[in-house]
Short mmCIF file of C-alpha atoms and ligand atoms in Angstrom, two decimals:
data_model
loop_
_atom_site.label_atom_id
_atom_site.label_comp_id
_atom_site.label_asym_id
_atom_site.label_seq_id
_atom_site.Cartn_x
_atom_site.Cartn_y
_atom_site.Cartn_z
CA MET A 1 -0.04 0.13 0.05
CA SER A 2 2.87 2.45 0.88
CA VAL A 3 1.16 5.87 1.06
CA ILE A 4 -2.41 6.00 -0.28
CA ALA A 5 -4.67 8.94 -0.02
CA VAL A 6 -8.43 8.46 -0.23
CA ILE A 7 -10.31 11.46 -1.59
CA GLY A 8 -13.97 12.44 -2.04
CA ALA A 9 -14.41 13.20 -5.70
CA GLN A 10 -17.84 14.84 -5.61
CA TRP A 11 -19.33 17.25 -2.94
CA GLY A 12 -18.66 15.18 0.10
CA ASP A 13 -20.61 12.27 1.65
CA GLU A 14 -19.39 9.83 -1.09
CA GLY A 15 -19.03 7.01 1.34
CA LYS A 16 -15.44 7.50 2.10
CA GLY A 17 -15.80 6.18 5.60
CA LYS A 18 -16.65 2.75 4.19
CA ILE A 19 -13.72 2.68 1.85
CA VAL A 20 -11.41 3.93 4.47
CA ASP A 21 -12.72 1.38 6.90
CA LEU A 22 -12.04 -1.32 4.44
CA LEU A 23 -8.35 -0.15 3.73
CA ALA A 24 -7.62 0.87 7.29
CA GLU A 25 -7.26 -2.83 8.17
CA LYS A 26 -4.17 -3.05 5.92
CA ALA A 27 -2.68 0.30 7.14
CA ARG A 28 -0.25 0.99 10.04
CA VAL A 29 -0.99 4.75 10.08
CA VAL A 30 -4.09 6.63 9.15
CA VAL A 31 -3.95 10.46 9.04
CA ARG A 32 -6.83 12.73 8.73
CA PHE A 33 -5.49 15.83 6.87
CA SER A 34 -8.16 18.32 6.38
CA GLY A 35 -11.47 19.89 7.56
CA GLY A 36 -12.79 19.58 11.07
CA ASP A 37 -15.95 18.28 12.76
CA ASN A 38 -17.94 19.65 9.60
CA ALA A 39 -17.28 15.94 8.40
CA GLY A 40 -18.92 13.00 9.99
CA HIS A 41 -19.31 9.38 9.46
CA THR A 42 -21.33 6.68 11.31
CA VAL A 43 -19.43 3.56 12.13
CA ILE A 44 -21.39 0.38 13.17
CA ASN A 45 -19.13 -2.60 14.27
CA GLN A 46 -18.67 -5.03 17.18
CA TYR A 47 -18.12 -2.19 19.76
CA GLY A 48 -21.55 -0.50 18.86
CA GLU A 49 -22.58 2.53 16.84
CA PHE A 50 -20.35 5.63 16.67
CA GLY A 51 -20.71 9.05 15.18
CA LEU A 52 -17.19 10.14 14.44
CA HIS A 53 -16.27 13.66 13.19
CA ILE A 54 -12.60 14.01 13.88
CA ILE A 55 -10.93 10.74 14.74
CA PRO A 56 -9.97 8.43 11.82
CA SER A 57 -11.95 5.26 11.65
CA GLY A 58 -8.51 3.44 11.85
CA ILE A 59 -9.03 3.74 15.55
CA PHE A 60 -11.11 0.46 15.70
CA TYR A 61 -8.13 -1.58 14.41
CA PRO A 62 -5.54 -2.65 16.92
CA GLY A 63 -1.96 -1.77 15.89
CA VAL A 64 -3.11 1.06 13.64
CA THR A 65 -1.71 4.52 14.77
CA CYS A 66 -4.25 7.36 14.13
CA ILE A 67 -3.15 10.99 13.55
CA VAL A 68 -5.17 14.08 13.35
CA GLY A 69 -2.92 16.12 11.12
CA ASN A 70 -1.74 19.71 11.08
CA GLY A 71 -4.33 20.43 8.22
CA VAL A 72 -7.39 19.82 10.56
CA VAL A 73 -9.02 22.36 12.47
CA ILE A 74 -9.91 20.84 15.92
CA ASN A 75 -12.71 21.70 18.35
CA PRO A 76 -11.19 20.24 21.42
CA GLU A 77 -14.58 19.80 23.07
CA ILE A 78 -15.73 17.57 20.21
CA LEU A 79 -12.46 15.65 20.03
CA ILE A 80 -12.40 14.90 23.79
CA GLY A 81 -16.21 13.81 23.48
CA GLU A 82 -15.28 11.37 20.80
CA ILE A 83 -12.30 9.91 22.80
CA SER A 84 -14.58 9.41 25.75
CA GLN A 85 -17.39 7.82 23.61
CA LEU A 86 -14.82 5.30 22.22
CA GLU A 87 -13.20 4.60 25.59
CA GLN A 88 -16.31 4.05 27.31
CA ARG A 89 -17.20 1.26 24.83
CA GLY A 90 -13.70 -0.50 25.32
CA VAL A 91 -11.99 0.93 22.11
CA ASP A 92 -8.35 1.58 22.73
CA THR A 93 -7.42 5.11 22.00
CA GLY A 94 -3.77 4.85 23.18
CA ARG A 95 -2.72 5.17 19.56
CA LEU A 96 -4.44 8.40 18.78
CA PHE A 97 -2.06 11.41 18.33
CA ILE A 98 -2.63 14.99 17.39
CA SER A 99 -0.54 17.33 15.53
CA ASP A 100 0.85 20.35 17.53
CA ARG A 101 0.63 22.20 14.46
CA ALA A 102 -3.11 21.78 13.95
CA HIS A 103 -5.16 24.85 14.60
CA LEU A 104 -7.96 25.05 17.18
CA ILE A 105 -11.65 26.03 16.70
CA MET A 106 -12.30 28.60 19.42
CA PRO A 107 -15.74 29.66 20.79
CA TYR A 108 -15.68 32.80 18.73
CA HIS A 109 -15.20 30.85 15.48
CA THR A 110 -18.46 28.88 16.13
CA LEU A 111 -20.27 31.89 17.19
CA LEU A 112 -19.06 33.93 14.13
CA ASP A 113 -19.80 31.17 11.77
CA GLY A 114 -23.51 31.34 12.78
CA LEU A 115 -23.64 35.15 12.80
CA GLU A 116 -21.91 35.43 9.47
CA GLU A 117 -24.43 32.92 7.95
CA GLU A 118 -27.32 34.86 9.38
CA SER A 119 -26.00 38.10 7.94
CA ARG A 120 -25.64 36.67 4.49
CA GLY A 121 -29.41 36.10 4.31
CA GLY A 122 -30.35 34.68 0.98
CA ASN A 123 -26.76 34.34 0.03
CA ALA A 124 -25.97 32.03 3.00
CA ILE A 125 -23.33 29.31 2.11
CA GLY A 126 -25.27 26.87 4.23
CA THR A 127 -22.20 26.04 6.36
CA THR A 128 -22.33 23.42 9.13
CA ARG A 129 -21.82 26.23 11.57
CA LYS A 130 -19.01 24.36 13.23
CA GLY A 131 -16.63 27.41 12.94
CA ILE A 132 -14.57 25.88 10.15
CA GLY A 133 -14.51 29.02 7.97
CA PRO A 134 -13.67 31.45 10.73
CA ALA A 135 -11.00 29.13 12.03
CA PHE A 136 -9.27 28.64 8.61
CA ALA A 137 -9.53 32.38 8.00
CA ASP A 138 -7.71 33.17 11.25
CA LYS A 139 -5.03 30.49 10.23
CA THR A 140 -4.34 32.29 7.07
CA ALA A 141 -4.60 35.81 8.77
CA ARG A 142 -1.97 34.45 11.39
CA LEU A 143 -4.53 34.97 14.11
CA GLY A 144 -4.99 31.23 14.84
CA ILE A 145 -4.12 29.35 18.16
CA ARG A 146 -2.59 25.95 17.59
CA VAL A 147 -2.85 22.71 19.54
CA GLY A 148 0.86 23.06 20.53
CA ASP A 149 -0.05 26.51 22.16
CA LEU A 150 -2.18 24.65 24.77
CA LEU A 151 1.06 23.47 26.38
CA GLU A 152 2.49 26.95 26.77
CA LYS A 153 0.01 28.54 29.23
CA GLU A 154 1.64 31.81 29.79
CA ALA A 155 2.00 32.59 25.99
CA LEU A 156 -1.44 31.22 25.47
CA LEU A 157 -3.02 33.79 27.85
CA LYS A 158 -1.11 36.68 26.17
CA ARG A 159 -2.10 35.50 22.65
CA LEU A 160 -5.82 35.01 23.57
CA ARG A 161 -6.01 38.42 25.23
CA PHE A 162 -4.63 39.94 22.01
CA ILE A 163 -6.86 37.96 19.69
CA LEU A 164 -10.02 38.50 21.85
CA GLU A 165 -9.73 42.29 21.80
CA SER A 166 -10.45 42.31 18.04
CA LYS A 167 -12.94 39.37 18.18
CA ASN A 168 -14.95 41.08 20.82
CA ALA A 169 -14.92 44.23 18.96
CA ILE A 170 -16.41 42.55 16.00
CA LEU A 171 -18.96 40.61 18.13
CA THR A 172 -20.19 43.68 20.00
CA ARG A 173 -19.88 46.41 17.40
CA VAL A 174 -20.73 44.51 14.19
CA TYR A 175 -23.09 41.92 15.48
CA GLY A 176 -24.43 43.43 18.79
CA VAL A 177 -23.86 40.35 20.81
CA LYS A 178 -22.13 39.91 24.17
CA PRO A 179 -18.29 39.87 24.35
CA LEU A 180 -16.59 36.59 25.37
CA SER A 181 -14.53 36.27 28.52
CA VAL A 182 -10.83 35.75 28.21
CA ASP A 183 -10.65 34.02 31.59
CA GLU A 184 -13.40 31.52 30.99
CA ILE A 185 -12.01 30.58 27.57
CA TYR A 186 -8.51 30.54 29.10
CA SER A 187 -9.41 28.21 31.83
CA ARG A 188 -11.50 25.92 29.62
CA TYR A 189 -8.69 25.70 26.89
CA CYS A 190 -6.06 24.89 29.67
CA ARG A 191 -8.25 22.07 30.82
CA TYR A 192 -8.48 20.75 27.31
CA GLY A 193 -4.74 20.98 26.97
CA GLU A 194 -4.21 18.80 30.09
CA LEU A 195 -6.50 16.24 28.74
CA LEU A 196 -4.86 16.21 25.25
CA ALA A 197 -1.22 16.66 26.26
CA PRO A 198 -0.27 12.95 26.19
CA ARG A 199 -1.43 12.90 22.57
CA ILE A 200 0.11 16.08 21.27
CA ARG A 201 3.13 15.22 19.04
CA GLU A 202 5.43 16.51 16.38
CA THR A 203 3.53 14.20 13.96
CA VAL A 204 5.77 15.01 10.92
CA VAL A 205 8.58 13.05 12.77
CA MET A 206 6.19 10.25 13.47
CA LEU A 207 5.21 9.96 9.83
CA SER A 208 8.69 10.29 8.45
CA GLU A 209 9.79 7.43 10.85
CA ALA A 210 6.85 5.36 9.69
CA LEU A 211 7.93 6.11 5.95
CA ASP A 212 11.55 4.96 6.92
CA ARG A 213 10.19 1.72 8.24
CA ASN A 214 8.15 1.42 4.89
CA GLU A 215 4.90 1.11 6.85
CA PRO A 216 1.56 1.54 4.95
CA ILE A 217 0.10 4.93 5.48
CA MET A 218 -3.41 6.08 4.62
CA LEU A 219 -4.18 9.83 4.19
CA GLU A 220 -8.02 9.99 5.01
CA GLY A 221 -9.78 12.81 3.06
CA ALA A 222 -12.83 14.72 4.35
CA GLN A 223 -15.51 16.56 2.13
CA GLY A 224 -14.98 16.40 -1.44
CA ALA A 225 -13.05 18.00 -4.47
CA LEU A 226 -16.07 20.16 -5.55
CA LEU A 227 -16.02 21.74 -2.09
CA ASP A 228 -12.33 22.75 -2.44
CA PRO A 229 -11.90 26.55 -2.14
CA ASP A 230 -9.80 26.71 -5.29
CA PHE A 231 -11.47 24.22 -7.65
CA GLY A 232 -14.90 23.85 -6.05
CA THR A 233 -17.97 25.89 -6.65
CA TYR A 234 -16.55 28.95 -4.89
CA PRO A 235 -17.76 30.70 -2.65
CA TYR A 236 -20.17 27.71 -2.06
CA THR A 237 -17.14 25.62 -0.75
CA THR A 238 -15.56 24.67 2.52
CA SER A 239 -12.34 26.25 3.71
CA SER A 240 -9.61 23.73 3.48
CA SER A 241 -8.39 21.67 0.63
CA PRO A 242 -10.07 18.17 0.34
CA LEU A 243 -7.74 17.36 -2.71
CA ALA A 244 -4.80 14.98 -3.02
CA GLY A 245 -2.59 17.94 -2.83
CA GLY A 246 -4.27 18.87 0.52
CA SER A 247 -3.25 15.57 1.82
CA CYS A 248 0.43 16.55 1.60
CA LEU A 249 -0.12 19.96 3.08
CA GLY A 250 -2.32 18.72 5.94
CA SER A 251 -0.14 15.75 6.94
CA GLY A 252 3.49 16.72 6.22
CA ILE A 253 4.06 13.94 3.77
CA GLY A 254 5.64 15.16 0.49
CA PRO A 255 3.81 14.72 -2.77
CA LYS A 256 6.56 12.10 -4.10
CA GLN A 257 5.69 9.83 -1.39
CA VAL A 258 2.02 9.44 -2.33
CA LYS A 259 1.69 6.38 -4.46
CA SER A 260 -1.96 5.91 -4.93
CA ILE A 261 -4.89 8.32 -4.97
CA LEU A 262 -8.19 6.76 -4.63
CA GLY A 263 -11.21 8.92 -5.53
CA VAL A 264 -14.52 7.94 -3.93
CA VAL A 265 -17.75 8.80 -5.80
CA LYS A 266 -21.33 7.64 -5.46
CA ALA A 267 -23.18 6.24 -8.40
CA TYR A 268 -25.22 9.44 -8.26
CA CYS A 269 -24.54 12.96 -6.77
CA THR A 270 -25.45 14.57 -3.62
CA ARG A 271 -24.78 18.01 -2.12
CA VAL A 272 -25.69 19.62 1.18
CA GLY A 273 -25.79 23.46 1.57
CA GLY A 274 -26.08 26.13 -1.15
CA GLY A 275 -24.26 26.37 -4.71
CA PRO A 276 -24.94 25.06 -7.98
CA MET A 277 -25.30 21.37 -8.88
CA PRO A 278 -26.05 20.86 -12.52
CA THR A 279 -27.57 17.36 -12.26
CA GLU A 280 -29.81 18.12 -9.20
CA LEU A 281 -33.29 16.43 -9.46
CA THR A 282 -35.98 18.43 -7.86
CA ASP A 283 -38.51 15.85 -8.84
CA GLU A 284 -39.87 12.37 -7.55
CA THR A 285 -36.69 10.62 -8.75
CA GLY A 286 -34.52 12.92 -6.62
CA ASP A 287 -37.07 12.35 -3.63
CA SER A 288 -36.85 8.66 -4.12
CA ILE A 289 -33.08 8.51 -4.31
CA ARG A 290 -33.05 10.56 -1.02
CA GLU A 291 -35.32 8.23 0.72
CA LEU A 292 -33.94 5.00 -0.62
CA ALA A 293 -30.38 6.04 0.45
CA HIS A 294 -31.38 7.89 3.48
CA GLU A 295 -29.50 11.00 2.23
CA TYR A 296 -29.48 13.16 5.24
CA GLY A 297 -26.43 14.95 6.68
CA THR A 298 -24.46 12.99 9.34
CA THR A 299 -23.30 16.28 10.99
CA THR A 300 -26.43 18.52 10.63
CA GLY A 301 -29.30 16.09 9.68
CA ARG A 302 -30.06 18.32 6.62
CA PRO A 303 -31.74 16.60 3.70
CA ARG A 304 -28.99 16.26 0.87
CA ARG A 305 -29.88 17.48 -2.69
CA CYS A 306 -29.86 14.49 -4.94
CA GLY A 307 -29.17 13.99 -8.74
CA TRP A 308 -27.81 12.00 -11.41
CA PHE A 309 -24.17 11.04 -11.75
CA ASP A 310 -22.16 13.96 -13.09
CA ALA A 311 -19.23 12.59 -15.33
CA VAL A 312 -18.12 16.04 -16.26
CA ALA A 313 -17.53 17.08 -12.62
CA THR A 314 -15.93 13.67 -11.89
CA ARG A 315 -13.53 13.95 -14.80
CA PHE A 316 -12.49 17.39 -13.43
CA SER A 317 -11.92 15.92 -9.98
CA ALA A 318 -10.01 13.06 -11.45
CA ARG A 319 -7.78 15.65 -13.02
CA VAL A 320 -7.15 17.93 -10.21
CA ASN A 321 -6.46 15.10 -7.86
CA SER A 322 -4.42 12.96 -10.24
CA LEU A 323 -6.60 10.03 -9.33
CA THR A 324 -4.92 6.63 -9.70
CA GLY A 325 -8.16 4.71 -9.01
CA ILE A 326 -11.95 5.24 -8.35
CA ALA A 327 -14.29 3.55 -5.98
CA ILE A 328 -18.00 3.74 -6.74
CA THR A 329 -20.35 3.37 -3.79
CA ARG A 330 -24.02 3.07 -3.40
CA LEU A 331 -24.70 1.39 -6.75
CA ASP A 332 -27.51 -0.61 -4.91
CA VAL A 333 -29.46 2.55 -4.37
CA LEU A 334 -30.14 2.53 -8.08
CA ASP A 335 -31.15 -1.13 -8.21
CA THR A 336 -34.86 -0.46 -8.74
CA LEU A 337 -34.83 2.51 -11.07
CA PRO A 338 -36.00 1.51 -14.78
CA ARG A 339 -33.87 4.15 -16.43
CA LEU A 340 -30.49 5.80 -15.37
CA LYS A 341 -28.89 8.94 -16.62
CA ILE A 342 -25.23 9.96 -16.68
CA CYS A 343 -24.31 13.51 -17.46
CA THR A 344 -21.62 13.65 -20.11
CA GLY A 345 -21.56 17.37 -21.03
CA TYR A 346 -23.11 20.69 -19.94
CA LYS A 347 -25.19 22.94 -22.44
CA LEU A 348 -24.19 26.48 -21.82
CA GLU A 349 -25.67 29.12 -23.93
CA GLY A 350 -26.41 26.85 -26.82
CA GLU A 351 -23.06 25.28 -26.82
CA VAL A 352 -22.09 21.83 -25.35
CA ILE A 353 -19.00 22.07 -23.08
CA ASN A 354 -17.19 19.18 -21.35
CA TYR A 355 -15.32 21.06 -18.60
CA PHE A 356 -16.32 22.28 -15.23
CA PRO A 357 -16.65 26.09 -15.25
CA ALA A 358 -15.09 28.21 -12.43
CA SER A 359 -17.96 30.72 -12.49
CA ILE A 360 -20.93 29.79 -10.43
CA THR A 361 -23.14 31.99 -12.69
CA ALA A 362 -22.02 29.95 -15.66
CA LEU A 363 -22.47 26.60 -13.69
CA SER A 364 -25.97 27.71 -12.62
CA LYS A 365 -27.01 28.06 -16.24
CA CYS A 366 -25.43 24.68 -17.39
CA GLN A 367 -28.06 22.20 -18.48
CA PRO A 368 -26.86 18.69 -18.17
CA VAL A 369 -26.48 16.52 -21.39
CA TYR A 370 -27.40 13.08 -20.46
CA GLU A 371 -26.64 9.59 -21.76
CA GLU A 372 -29.66 7.46 -20.90
CA LEU A 373 -29.34 3.71 -20.07
CA PRO A 374 -31.69 1.06 -18.96
CA GLY A 375 -31.65 0.17 -15.28
CA TRP A 376 -30.32 -3.21 -14.24
CA GLN A 377 -33.56 -3.65 -11.98
CA SER A 378 -32.02 -6.46 -9.84
CA ALA A 379 -30.54 -6.54 -6.33
CA THR A 380 -26.82 -5.82 -6.33
CA SER A 381 -26.08 -5.37 -2.52
CA HIS A 382 -24.94 -8.90 -2.13
CA ILE A 383 -22.33 -8.69 -4.81
CA ARG A 384 -18.69 -8.68 -3.63
P1 LIG B 1 -18.38 24.44 6.26
O1 LIG B 1 -17.22 23.58 5.90
O2 LIG B 1 -19.04 24.09 7.40
O3 LIG B 1 -17.77 25.91 6.23
O4 LIG B 1 -19.46 24.46 5.09
C1 LIG B 1 -19.20 24.88 3.73
C2 LIG B 1 -19.97 24.01 2.75
O5 LIG B 1 -19.42 22.68 2.77
C3 LIG B 1 -21.52 23.84 2.94
O6 LIG B 1 -22.12 23.67 1.89
C4 LIG B 1 -21.51 22.55 3.80
O7 LIG B 1 -22.80 21.82 3.70
C5 LIG B 1 -20.44 21.81 3.05
N1 LIG B 1 -19.87 20.64 3.79
C6 LIG B 1 -18.98 20.82 4.77
N2 LIG B 1 -18.53 19.48 5.22
C7 LIG B 1 -19.35 18.62 4.64
C8 LIG B 1 -19.34 17.17 4.60
O8 LIG B 1 -18.61 16.51 5.37
N3 LIG B 1 -20.25 16.70 3.51
C9 LIG B 1 -20.81 17.35 2.67
N4 LIG B 1 -20.82 18.68 2.72
C10 LIG B 1 -20.06 19.44 3.62
#
């Protein structure tokens, strides 16, 4: 296996969890490299049912080291909750480590995510309101607080005071809400730091040692390529890169080390939140796919928008990720449908194009050109 990256190649929720779970058994190290607790997957196994948002599913395999990489933004309360959920049910979490370089989601990030969404009104992005955008914005603006900072309490207090001054000015003067207390956040985050301290590591060193030992490493993606801030349907995107390129940036493994890049796609498309989706079905077929597949968000419970498989978007995704393989999930959802459609081009202002336009105005105008095929109309879920 050496190093494999598993990437969502649509708008997220492609069933990466299942594929990662299958491959994690063969890995020695699994690294989550982007996003935060906006992602989520449900795992059902011999220990019970778990809703995981941050911890890689490799945690269920003895002997697999799990790393939450530098490219993830971590809400420590959520992470600590997941660790205790696992431990209470007998899952050993002693092999879970967190990069000291990962940024923290702070209380003002979640608060501002909600306030900013409200203020966008009809232009809302439909974020998960987990503070992801504001946390990545602060990382880029060099106003972030990192996991490693939790271990340097004096410096943490100084930095928090400095940052909260401007955050509180925004909260009170722009949004007219109450300011946040430095002392309360400081004591809460010091407590988180004490709980997480044994797991905080220089994970780049851990990974380079694993590479030296030639251990199989899996880089676990979150969200999907079409939610990438550069190549997705900007501004209706997330705030970190779900791409294969992001797997290097978010883990500290160099691009030459990644030997295979597996793109995961569903046999149809789904999307949660706002933004264009050329093959969206707002009719009975869309509703029936949603109900058959129970397409509701794991993190927010929102109904997912459903539509036909979009080969234009998937080809684009294959290119920007350099996919070496593809895993198609949820074929069985289509088992009963008499006719199936695959979008092979977009009709834009009278012309058929076969690329994924950058402009959301153009993409919103794109009419899918379909190839129509008879359905197989027989059960496939038993096929291995
Ligand atoms: P954010 O990542 O919470 O800022 O949300 C930005 C956009 O990405 C919204 O349209 C969300 O619905 C979408 N999004 C974020 N995480 C996921 C995911 O795990 N699956 C599907 N969509 C997601």
